[in-house]
XYZ file of C-alpha atoms in Angstrom:
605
model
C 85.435 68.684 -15.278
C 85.795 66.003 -12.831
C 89.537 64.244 -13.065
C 89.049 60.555 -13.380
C 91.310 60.282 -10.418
C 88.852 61.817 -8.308
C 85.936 59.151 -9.085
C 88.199 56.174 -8.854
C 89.213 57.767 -5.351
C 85.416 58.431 -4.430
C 83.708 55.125 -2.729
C 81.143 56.907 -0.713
C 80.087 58.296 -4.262
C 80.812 54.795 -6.044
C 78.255 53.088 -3.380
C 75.615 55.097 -4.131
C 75.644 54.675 -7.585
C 75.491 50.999 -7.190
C 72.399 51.517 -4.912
C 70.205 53.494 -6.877
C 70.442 50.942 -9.919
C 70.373 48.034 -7.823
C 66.471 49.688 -6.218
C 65.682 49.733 -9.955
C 66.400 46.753 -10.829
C 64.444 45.437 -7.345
C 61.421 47.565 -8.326
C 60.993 46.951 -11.692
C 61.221 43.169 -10.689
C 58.159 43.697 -8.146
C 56.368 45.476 -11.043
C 56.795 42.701 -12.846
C 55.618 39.697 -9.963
C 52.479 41.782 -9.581
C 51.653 42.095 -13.248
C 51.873 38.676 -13.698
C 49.870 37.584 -10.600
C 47.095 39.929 -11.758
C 47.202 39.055 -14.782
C 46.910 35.345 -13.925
C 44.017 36.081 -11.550
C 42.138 37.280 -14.030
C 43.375 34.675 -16.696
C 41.876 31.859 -14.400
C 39.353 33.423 -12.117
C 36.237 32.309 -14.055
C 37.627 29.036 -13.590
C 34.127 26.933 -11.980
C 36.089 23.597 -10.913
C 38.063 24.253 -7.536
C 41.000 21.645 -7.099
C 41.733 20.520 -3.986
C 44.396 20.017 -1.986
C 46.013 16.577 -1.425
C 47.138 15.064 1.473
C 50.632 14.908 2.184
C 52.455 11.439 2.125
C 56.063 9.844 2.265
C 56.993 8.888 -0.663
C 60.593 8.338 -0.627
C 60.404 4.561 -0.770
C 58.062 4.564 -4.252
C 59.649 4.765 -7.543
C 57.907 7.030 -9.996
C 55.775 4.790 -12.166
C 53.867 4.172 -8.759
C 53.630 7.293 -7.668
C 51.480 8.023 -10.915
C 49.322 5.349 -11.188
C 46.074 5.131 -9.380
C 45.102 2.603 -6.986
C 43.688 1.972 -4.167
C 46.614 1.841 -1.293
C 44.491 0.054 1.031
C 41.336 -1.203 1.557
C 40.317 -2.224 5.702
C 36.701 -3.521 6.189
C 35.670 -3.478 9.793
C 32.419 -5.680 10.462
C 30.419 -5.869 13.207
C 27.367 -8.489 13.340
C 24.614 -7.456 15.382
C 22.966 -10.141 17.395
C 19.873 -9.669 15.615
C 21.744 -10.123 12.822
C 22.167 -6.440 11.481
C 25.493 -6.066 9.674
C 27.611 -3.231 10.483
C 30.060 -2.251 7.684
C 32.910 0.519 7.938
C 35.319 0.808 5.048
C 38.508 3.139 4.972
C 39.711 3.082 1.717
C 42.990 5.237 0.798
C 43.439 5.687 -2.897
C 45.724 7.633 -4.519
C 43.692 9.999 -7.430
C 45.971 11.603 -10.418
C 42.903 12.786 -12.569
C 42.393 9.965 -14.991
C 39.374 7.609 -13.632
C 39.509 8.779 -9.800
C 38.277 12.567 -10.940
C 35.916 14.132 -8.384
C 35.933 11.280 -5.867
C 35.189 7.370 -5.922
C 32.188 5.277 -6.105
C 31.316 1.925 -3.996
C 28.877 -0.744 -5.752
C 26.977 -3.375 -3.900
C 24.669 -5.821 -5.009
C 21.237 -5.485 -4.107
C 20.303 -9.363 -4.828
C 22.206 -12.620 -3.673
C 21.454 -16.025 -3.455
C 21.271 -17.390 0.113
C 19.492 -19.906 2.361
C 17.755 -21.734 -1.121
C 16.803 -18.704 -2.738
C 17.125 -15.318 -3.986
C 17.377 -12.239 -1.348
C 16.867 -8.692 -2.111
C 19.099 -6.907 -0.006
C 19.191 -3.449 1.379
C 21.219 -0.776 2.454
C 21.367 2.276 4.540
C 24.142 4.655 4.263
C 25.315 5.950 7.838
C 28.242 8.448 7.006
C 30.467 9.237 4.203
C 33.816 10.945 4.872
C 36.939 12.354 2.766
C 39.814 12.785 5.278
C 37.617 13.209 8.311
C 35.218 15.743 6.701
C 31.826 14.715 5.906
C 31.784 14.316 1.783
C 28.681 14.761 -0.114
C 27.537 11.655 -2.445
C 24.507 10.215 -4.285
C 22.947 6.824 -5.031
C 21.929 4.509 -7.423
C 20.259 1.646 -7.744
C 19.852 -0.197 -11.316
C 20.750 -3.517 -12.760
C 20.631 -5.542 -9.248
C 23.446 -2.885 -8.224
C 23.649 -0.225 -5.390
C 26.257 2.347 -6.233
C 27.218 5.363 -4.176
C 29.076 7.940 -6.396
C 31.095 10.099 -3.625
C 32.413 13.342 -4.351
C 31.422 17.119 -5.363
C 30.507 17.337 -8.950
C 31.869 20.857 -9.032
C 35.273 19.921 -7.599
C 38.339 18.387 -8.904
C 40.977 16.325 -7.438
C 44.236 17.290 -7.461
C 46.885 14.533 -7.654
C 47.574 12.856 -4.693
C 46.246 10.709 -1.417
C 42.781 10.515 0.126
C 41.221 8.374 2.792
C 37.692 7.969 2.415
C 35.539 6.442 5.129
C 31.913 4.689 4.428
C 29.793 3.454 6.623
C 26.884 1.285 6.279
C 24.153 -0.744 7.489
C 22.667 -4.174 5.797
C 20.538 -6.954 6.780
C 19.640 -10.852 5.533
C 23.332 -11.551 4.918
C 23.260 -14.894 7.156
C 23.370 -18.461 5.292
C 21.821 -20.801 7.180
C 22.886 -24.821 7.529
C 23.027 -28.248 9.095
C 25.059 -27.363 12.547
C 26.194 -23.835 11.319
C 25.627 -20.449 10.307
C 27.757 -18.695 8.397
C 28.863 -15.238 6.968
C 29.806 -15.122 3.410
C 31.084 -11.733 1.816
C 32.406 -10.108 -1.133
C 34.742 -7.347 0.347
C 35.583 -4.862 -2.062
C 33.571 -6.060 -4.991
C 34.780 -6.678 -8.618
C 34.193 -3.243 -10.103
C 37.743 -1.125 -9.454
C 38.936 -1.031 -12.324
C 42.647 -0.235 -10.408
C 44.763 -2.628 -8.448
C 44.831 -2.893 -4.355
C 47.764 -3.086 -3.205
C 46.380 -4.072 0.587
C 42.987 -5.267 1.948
C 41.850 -6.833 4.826
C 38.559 -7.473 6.803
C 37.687 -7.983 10.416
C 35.024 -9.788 11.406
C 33.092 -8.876 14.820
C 30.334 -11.963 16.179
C 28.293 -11.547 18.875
C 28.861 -12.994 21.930
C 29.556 -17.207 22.703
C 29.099 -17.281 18.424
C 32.180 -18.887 18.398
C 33.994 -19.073 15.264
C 34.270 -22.638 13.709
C 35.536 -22.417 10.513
C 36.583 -19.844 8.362
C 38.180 -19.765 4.443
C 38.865 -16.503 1.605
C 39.383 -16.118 -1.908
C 40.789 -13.693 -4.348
C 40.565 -13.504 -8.314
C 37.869 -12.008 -10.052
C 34.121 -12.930 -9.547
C 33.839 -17.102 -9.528
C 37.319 -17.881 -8.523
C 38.927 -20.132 -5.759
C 42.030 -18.861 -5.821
C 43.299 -18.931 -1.986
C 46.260 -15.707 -2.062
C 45.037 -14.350 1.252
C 45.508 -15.157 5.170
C 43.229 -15.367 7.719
C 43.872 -14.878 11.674
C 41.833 -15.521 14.807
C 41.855 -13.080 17.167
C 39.398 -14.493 19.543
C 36.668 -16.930 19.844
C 34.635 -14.020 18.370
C 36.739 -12.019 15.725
C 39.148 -12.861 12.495
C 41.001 -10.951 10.658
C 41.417 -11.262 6.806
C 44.335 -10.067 4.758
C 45.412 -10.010 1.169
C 47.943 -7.775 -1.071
C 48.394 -6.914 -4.801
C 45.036 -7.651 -6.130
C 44.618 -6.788 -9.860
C 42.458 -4.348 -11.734
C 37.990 -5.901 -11.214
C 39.677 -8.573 -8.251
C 38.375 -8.992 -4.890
C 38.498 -10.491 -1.527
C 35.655 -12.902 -0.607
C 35.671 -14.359 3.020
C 33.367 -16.978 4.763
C 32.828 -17.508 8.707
C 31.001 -20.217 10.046
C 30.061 -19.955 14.155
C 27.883 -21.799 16.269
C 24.128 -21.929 14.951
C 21.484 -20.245 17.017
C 23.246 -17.450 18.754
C 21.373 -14.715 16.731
C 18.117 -13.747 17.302
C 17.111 -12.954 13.676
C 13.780 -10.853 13.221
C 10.189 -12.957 12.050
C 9.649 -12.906 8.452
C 6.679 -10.175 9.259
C 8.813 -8.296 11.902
C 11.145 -7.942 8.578
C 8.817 -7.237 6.427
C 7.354 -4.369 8.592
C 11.043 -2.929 8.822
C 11.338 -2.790 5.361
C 7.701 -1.588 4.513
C 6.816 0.898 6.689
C 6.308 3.493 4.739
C 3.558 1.527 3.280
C 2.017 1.248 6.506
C -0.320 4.223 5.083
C -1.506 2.706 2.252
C -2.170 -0.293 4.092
C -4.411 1.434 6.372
C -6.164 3.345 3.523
C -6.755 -0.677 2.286
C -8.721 -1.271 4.784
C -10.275 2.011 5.115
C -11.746 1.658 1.304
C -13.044 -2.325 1.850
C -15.286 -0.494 4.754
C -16.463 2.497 2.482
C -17.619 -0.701 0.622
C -19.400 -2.440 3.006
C -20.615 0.827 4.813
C -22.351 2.002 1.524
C -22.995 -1.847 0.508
C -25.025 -2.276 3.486
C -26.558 0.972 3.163
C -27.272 1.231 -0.357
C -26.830 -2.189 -2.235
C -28.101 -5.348 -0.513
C -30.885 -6.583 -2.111
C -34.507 -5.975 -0.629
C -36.047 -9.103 1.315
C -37.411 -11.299 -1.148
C -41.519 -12.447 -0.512
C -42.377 -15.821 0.433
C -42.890 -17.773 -3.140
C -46.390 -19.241 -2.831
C -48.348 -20.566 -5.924
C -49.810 -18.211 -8.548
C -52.377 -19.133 -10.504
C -52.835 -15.824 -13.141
C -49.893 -14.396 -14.854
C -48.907 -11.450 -12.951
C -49.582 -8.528 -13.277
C -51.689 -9.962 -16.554
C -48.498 -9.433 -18.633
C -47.886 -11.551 -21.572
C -45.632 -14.363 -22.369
C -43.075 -12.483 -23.713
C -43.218 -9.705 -20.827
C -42.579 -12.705 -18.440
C -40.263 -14.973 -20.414
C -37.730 -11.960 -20.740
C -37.993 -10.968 -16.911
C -37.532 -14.321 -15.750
C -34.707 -14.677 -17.955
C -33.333 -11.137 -18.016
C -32.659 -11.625 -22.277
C -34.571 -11.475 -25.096
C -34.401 -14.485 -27.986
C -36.984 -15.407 -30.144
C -38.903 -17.978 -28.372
C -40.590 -15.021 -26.616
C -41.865 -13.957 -30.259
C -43.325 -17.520 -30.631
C -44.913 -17.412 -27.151
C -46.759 -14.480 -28.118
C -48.320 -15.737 -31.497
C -49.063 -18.400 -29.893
C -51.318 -16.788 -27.400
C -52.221 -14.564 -29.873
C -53.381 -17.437 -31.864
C -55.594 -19.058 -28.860
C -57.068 -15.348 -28.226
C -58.469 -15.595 -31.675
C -56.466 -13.106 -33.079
C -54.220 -14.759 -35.392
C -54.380 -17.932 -37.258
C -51.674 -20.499 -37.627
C -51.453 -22.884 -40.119
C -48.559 -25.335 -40.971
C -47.792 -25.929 -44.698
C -47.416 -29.887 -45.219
C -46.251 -31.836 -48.299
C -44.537 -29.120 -49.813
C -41.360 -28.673 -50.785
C -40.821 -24.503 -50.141
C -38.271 -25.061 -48.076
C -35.017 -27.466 -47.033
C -34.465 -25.550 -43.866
C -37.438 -25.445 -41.947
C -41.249 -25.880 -41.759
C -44.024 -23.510 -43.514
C -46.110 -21.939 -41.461
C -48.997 -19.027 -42.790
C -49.985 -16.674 -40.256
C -53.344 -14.895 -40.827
C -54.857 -12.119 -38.815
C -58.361 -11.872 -37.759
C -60.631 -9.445 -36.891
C -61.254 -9.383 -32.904
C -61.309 -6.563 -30.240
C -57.641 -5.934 -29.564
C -58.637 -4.228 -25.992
C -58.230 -7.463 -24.807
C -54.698 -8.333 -25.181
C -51.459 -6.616 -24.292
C -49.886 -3.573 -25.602
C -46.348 -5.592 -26.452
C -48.913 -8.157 -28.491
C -50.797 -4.977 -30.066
C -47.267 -3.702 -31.498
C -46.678 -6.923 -32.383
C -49.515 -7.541 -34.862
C -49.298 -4.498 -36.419
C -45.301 -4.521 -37.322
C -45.737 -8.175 -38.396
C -48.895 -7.828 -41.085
C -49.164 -4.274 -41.324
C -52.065 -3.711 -44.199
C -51.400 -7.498 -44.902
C -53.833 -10.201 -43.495
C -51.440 -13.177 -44.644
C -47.147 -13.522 -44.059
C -45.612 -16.830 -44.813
C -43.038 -17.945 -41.950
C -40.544 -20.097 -43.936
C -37.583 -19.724 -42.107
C -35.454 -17.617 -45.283
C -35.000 -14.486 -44.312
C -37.586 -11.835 -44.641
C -36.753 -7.974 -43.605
C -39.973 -6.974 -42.751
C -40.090 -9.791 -39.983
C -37.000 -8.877 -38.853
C -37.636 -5.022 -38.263
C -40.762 -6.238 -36.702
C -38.992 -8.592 -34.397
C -36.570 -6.022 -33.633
C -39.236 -3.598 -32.896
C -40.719 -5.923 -30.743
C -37.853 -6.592 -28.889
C -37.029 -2.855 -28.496
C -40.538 -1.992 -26.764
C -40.522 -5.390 -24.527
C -37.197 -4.097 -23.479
C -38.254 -0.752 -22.427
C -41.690 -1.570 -21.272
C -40.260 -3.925 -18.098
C -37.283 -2.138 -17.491
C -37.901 -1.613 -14.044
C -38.412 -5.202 -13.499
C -35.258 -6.593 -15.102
C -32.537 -3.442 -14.562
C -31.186 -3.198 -11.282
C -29.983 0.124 -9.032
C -26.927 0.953 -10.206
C -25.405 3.463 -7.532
C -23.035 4.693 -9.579
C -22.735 7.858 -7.681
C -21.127 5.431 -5.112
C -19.132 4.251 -7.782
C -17.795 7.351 -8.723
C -17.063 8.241 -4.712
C -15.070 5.057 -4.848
C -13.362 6.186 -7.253
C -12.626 9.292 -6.247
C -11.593 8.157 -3.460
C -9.125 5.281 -4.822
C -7.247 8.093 -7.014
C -7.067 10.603 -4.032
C -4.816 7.817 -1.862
C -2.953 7.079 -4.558
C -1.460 10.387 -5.853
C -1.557 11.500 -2.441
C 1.194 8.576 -1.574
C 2.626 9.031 -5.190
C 3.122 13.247 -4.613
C 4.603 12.769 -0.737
C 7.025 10.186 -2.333
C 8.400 12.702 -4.814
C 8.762 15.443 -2.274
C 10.552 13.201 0.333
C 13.103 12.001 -2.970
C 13.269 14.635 -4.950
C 12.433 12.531 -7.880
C 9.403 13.506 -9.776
C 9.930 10.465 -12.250
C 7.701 8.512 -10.188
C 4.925 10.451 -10.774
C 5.125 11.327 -14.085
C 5.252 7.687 -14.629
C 2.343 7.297 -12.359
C 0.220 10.030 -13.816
C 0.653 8.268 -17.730
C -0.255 4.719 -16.511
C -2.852 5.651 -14.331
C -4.476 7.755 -17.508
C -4.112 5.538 -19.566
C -5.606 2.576 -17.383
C -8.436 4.498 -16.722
C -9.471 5.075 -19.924
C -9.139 1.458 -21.007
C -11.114 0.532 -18.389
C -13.825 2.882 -18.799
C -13.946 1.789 -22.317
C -14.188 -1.938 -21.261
C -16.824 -1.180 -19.275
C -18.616 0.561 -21.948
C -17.991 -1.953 -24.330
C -19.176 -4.570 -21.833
C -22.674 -2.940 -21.451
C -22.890 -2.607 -24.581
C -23.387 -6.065 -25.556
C -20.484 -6.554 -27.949
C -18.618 -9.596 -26.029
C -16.512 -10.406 -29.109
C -14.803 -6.366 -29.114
C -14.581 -6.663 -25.412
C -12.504 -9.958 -25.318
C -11.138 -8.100 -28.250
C -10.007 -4.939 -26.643
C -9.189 -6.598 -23.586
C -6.714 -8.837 -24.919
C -4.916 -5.599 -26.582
C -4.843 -3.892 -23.318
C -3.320 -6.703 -21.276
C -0.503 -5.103 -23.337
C -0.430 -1.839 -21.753
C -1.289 -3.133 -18.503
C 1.349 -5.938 -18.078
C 4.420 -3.249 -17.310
C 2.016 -1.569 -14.312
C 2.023 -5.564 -13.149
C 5.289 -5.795 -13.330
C 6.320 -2.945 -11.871
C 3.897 -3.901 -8.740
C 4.989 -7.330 -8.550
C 8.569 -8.326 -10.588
C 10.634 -6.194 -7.718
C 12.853 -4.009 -10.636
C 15.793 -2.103 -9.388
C 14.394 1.043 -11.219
C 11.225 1.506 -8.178
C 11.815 1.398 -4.558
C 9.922 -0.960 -2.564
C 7.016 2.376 -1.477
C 6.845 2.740 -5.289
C 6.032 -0.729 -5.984
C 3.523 -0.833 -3.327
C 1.596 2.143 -4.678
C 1.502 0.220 -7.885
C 0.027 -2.370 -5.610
C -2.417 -0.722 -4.154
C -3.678 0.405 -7.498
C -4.336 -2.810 -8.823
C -6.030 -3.838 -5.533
C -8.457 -0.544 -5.519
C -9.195 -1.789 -9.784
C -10.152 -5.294 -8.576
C -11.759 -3.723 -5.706
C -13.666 -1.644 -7.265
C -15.263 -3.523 -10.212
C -16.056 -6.326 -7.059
C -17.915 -3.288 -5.426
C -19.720 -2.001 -8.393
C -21.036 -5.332 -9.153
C -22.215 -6.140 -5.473
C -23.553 -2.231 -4.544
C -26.516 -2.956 -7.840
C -29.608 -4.348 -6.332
C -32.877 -4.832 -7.519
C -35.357 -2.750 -7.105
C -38.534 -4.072 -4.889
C -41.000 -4.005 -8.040
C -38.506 -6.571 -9.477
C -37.996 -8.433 -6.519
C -41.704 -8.391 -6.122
C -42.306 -9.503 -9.615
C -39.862 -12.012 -9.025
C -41.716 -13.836 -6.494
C -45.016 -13.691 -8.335
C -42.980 -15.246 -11.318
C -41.601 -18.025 -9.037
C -44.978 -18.960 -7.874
C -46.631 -19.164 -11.398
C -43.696 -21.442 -12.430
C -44.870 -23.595 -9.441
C -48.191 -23.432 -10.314
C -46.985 -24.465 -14.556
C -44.167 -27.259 -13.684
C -45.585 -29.282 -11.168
C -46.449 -32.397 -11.912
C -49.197 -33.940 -9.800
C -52.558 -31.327 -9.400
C -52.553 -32.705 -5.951
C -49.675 -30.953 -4.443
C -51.337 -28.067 -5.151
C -54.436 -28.651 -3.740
C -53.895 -27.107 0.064
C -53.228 -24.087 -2.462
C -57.054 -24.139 -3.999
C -55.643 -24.486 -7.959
C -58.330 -23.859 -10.545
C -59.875 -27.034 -12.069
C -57.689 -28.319 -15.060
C -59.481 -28.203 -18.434
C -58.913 -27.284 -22.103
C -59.609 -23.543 -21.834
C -56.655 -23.673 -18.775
C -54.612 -25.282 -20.545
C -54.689 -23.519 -23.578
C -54.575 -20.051 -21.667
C -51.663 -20.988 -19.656
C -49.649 -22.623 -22.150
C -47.772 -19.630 -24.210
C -46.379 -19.139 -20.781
C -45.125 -22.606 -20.076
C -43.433 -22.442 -23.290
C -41.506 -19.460 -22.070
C -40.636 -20.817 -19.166
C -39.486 -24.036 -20.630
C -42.324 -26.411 -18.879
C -44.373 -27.261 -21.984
C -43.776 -30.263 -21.466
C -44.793 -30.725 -17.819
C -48.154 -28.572 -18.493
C -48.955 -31.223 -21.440
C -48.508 -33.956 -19.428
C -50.776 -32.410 -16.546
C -53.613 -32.016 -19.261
């Protein structure tokens, strides 16, 4: 047993006592740091959203309630005018982000329409550079509503609370007002959408060279007001500076700077329109490339055969009937061909016409009995055989009384059926629609060939889906038109056509209203479609020509009418006419009727 004296009296022993517990006290504490940073590790590392690191800033001056809120610090706007007129923009905006509406980044809206110079602009822009504290910062547009809006930031990554400098800069165009003895530079600074104060702003103007500055004013408020809480300082004959502080949340700086007129050298009206359509430039050439597949096949397969020189006739060509030549030279059947035919029927001695009189049968028109006689029907025309046969059948007598009677009807409508068929060649032109269809082809190929290009280069396939549906669509209603046109049924196609103007009013709009929702390529594809259309129904009409039978017949047709409708026999007679009597008369004058010169031919007799 140890005395107690002895331990008291001890200090080397005492000392290490005290060690050893203090080293367990140390290393249960590291146990305990490492436990807990594992066990946070693993606690958080699935987290997907990375914050990052603020910049550090002095804030010794700022009470706490602004240290929290966000804002935007300060907001400098350096521009540079071009002498061509090209606007140069670079913003550095500091904000100060705590997580609430400044997240992930900030955004920067411009509008994409303004009223200058009389009349409504659309304006453009082209993003140079985008930086977050002198690192390049990814970001995506948008362009809707008359408003271009670039959303900065990483959608994967948070903001932690604190200061950031962002840096934009960007290039614009048609942003000069023109007037009497000045030109001027009007613009809207910062724009009315932060929805957070700026607490400083300012903008420096750059002109070109001898555009000396000649007056110069700046408002603040929210969009429309003339309030005047800013400064403005010349720096030189060529530069100004602009400066305002505390503006509310949706306020803005607007300045104005008018200089000497004439000392840009703005583009032409076409040189800017080829800058901004360019990428058109292809389907502009492809234009013109389809009007001379038109005219290349046109010529080649479409224009219409030399026509004969029209001389006199004095037989009916061909020795077709009335009817036969009444609906070639018209290119339509109507009933005055049926008449035609009983009448010559009627002179041939094969049918015999008599007009009911003093009878009171019918109100609505005159009474005529038709009889048929036995003759030698080798001598007249097939059209007049089928003619005779579906009008009286096993009958010898029909009354024509003008009420209606079926079996005249099917006859008529027979009749009509084999006229049409039997001079087909002679009214029908060549239709080419193989050339057609290679038009067609060809129209569809340039366009979804620009359409599919587009898409790749923007990564946006909502183009093309919408330009796949309409296109479908369109083609179908026009290939049903077009059927319904050939048809004969005017009244459906007027019909159908005025409910399609429905579906196709959006594809003109589109091509034509300039929405927000297309780019300027788009809307030029949608264009180009309408002009191929338009195009196209223009080329199938003109690549149909006649065949040479029918322009032959033509001429022979001509020269009978000549021969019927002229008045005095004498200017025929270098042409050797046949001597006028009743047995010419009568012969010739089922086809005068058809040809509308009855009365002409009468008065000749």
């Amino acid at each position: 047993m140890v005395p107690a004296q002895a331990v008291v009296d001890s200090p080397a022993a005492a000392a290490a006592a005290v060690e050893v517990a203090v080293g367990k006290i140390v290393y249960m504490r590291n146990f305990i740091q490492v436990f807990a940073f594992f066990f946070c590790f693993l606690a958080f590392a699935q987290e997907e959203v990375i914050a990052l690191p603020a910049v550090t800033e002095d804030v010794v001056n700022e009470n706490q309630t602004n240290i929290q809120r966000e804002r935007i610090v300060s907001f400098h706007s350096d521009i540079n005018i071009a002498e061509n007129a090209d606007v140069t923009v670079t913003e550095t905006i500091k904000v100060f982000a705590n997580g609430n509406a400044i997240k992930r980044g900030i955004f920067r809206a411009l509008p994409t329409v303004r009223n200058i110079n009389g009349g409504k602009e659309k304006i453009s822009y082209n993003i140079a550079s985008v930086e977050r504290d002198g690192i390049k910062e990814p970001y995506h547009k948008e362009n809707k509503n008359g408003v271009f809006t670039i959303f900065i930031g990483d959608k994967n990554s948070y903001l932690q609370s604190g200061f950031y400098t962002y840096k934009i800069i960007y290039q614009t165009q048609d942003q000069i007002g023109k007037f009497k003895g000045y030109d001027e530079f009007y613009w809207n600074v910062n724009g009315t959408d932060w929805n957070f104060p700026v607490e400083s702003i300012q903008a420096t103007i750059h002109l070109p060279k001898n555009a000396d500055i000649l007056q110069n004013s700046c408002y603040t408020g929210v969009q429309g007001s003339k309030e005047r809480n800013c400064t403005s300082e010349k720096l030189s004959s060529t530069q100004i500076v602009f400066k305002a502080n505390d503006l509310k949340e949706y306020q803005n700086l607007t300045v104005a700077v008018g200089f000497k007129a004439g000392v840009l050298k703005e583009p032409s009206t076409l040189m800017k329109w080829i800058k901004r359509n360019w990428p058109s430039f292809a389907l502009i050439i492809m234009s013109f490339y389809l009007l001379f597949f038109y005219y290349k096949n046109w010529k080649k397969y479409g224009k219409d055969p030399e026509k004969p020189v029209v001389i006199p006739q004095f037989n009916a060509p061909d020795n077709l009937s009335p009817a036969s030549l009444g609906y070639i030279d018209k290119g339509k059947f109507d009933a005055n061909l049926v008449t035609a035919n009983l009448v010559d029927l009627s002179i041939k001695g094969f049918v015999d016409i008599d007009e009911v009189k003093n009878t009171k049968e019918s109100l609505l028109s005159k009474i005529f009995n038709l009889r048929k006689l036995e003759s030698d029907s080798n001598n007249i025309q097939d059209d007049q055989k089928l003619l005779l046969q579906k009008m009286f059948g096993s009958q010898k007598k029909i009354s024509v009384n003008g009420t209606y009677n079926s079996k005249i009807k099917n006859a008529v409508k027979d009749f009509e059926k084999f006229i049409i068929k039997e001079n087909k060649i002679f009214v029908e032109k060549i239709s080419n629609k193989n050339m057609v269809y290679k038009a067609l082809k060809l129209i569809f190929l340039i366009f979804f060939s620009a359409v599919i290009i587009n898409s790749i280069v923007t990564l946006s396939y909502k183009f093309l889906a919408m330009a796949f549906i309409f296109t479908l669509f369109a083609s179908l209603l026009v290939a049903l038109l077009i059927f319904i046109w050939e048809s004969g049924s005017k009244i459906i196609f007027f019909i159908v056509l005025i409910f399609s103007s429905a579906f196709m009013l959006p594809l003109f709009f589109m091509a034509f209203a300039g929405s927000d929702e297309i780019t300027s390529f788009e809307s030029n594809c949608f264009k180009f479609l309408i002009f191929a259309a338009i195009s196209l129904l223009i080329f199938r009409y003109l690549i149909r020509k006649p065949s040479e039978e029918k322009v032959k017949m033509e001429s022979e047709i001509d020269g009978f009418k000549m021969y019927l409708s002229v008045a005095e026999e004498n200017q025929l007679k270098f042409h050797n006419p046949p001597e006028m009597s009743s047995d010419v008369y009568e012969k010739f004058l089922p086809y005068a009727i058809v040809f509308g010169v009855e009365g002409i031919w009468g008065k000749r007799f």
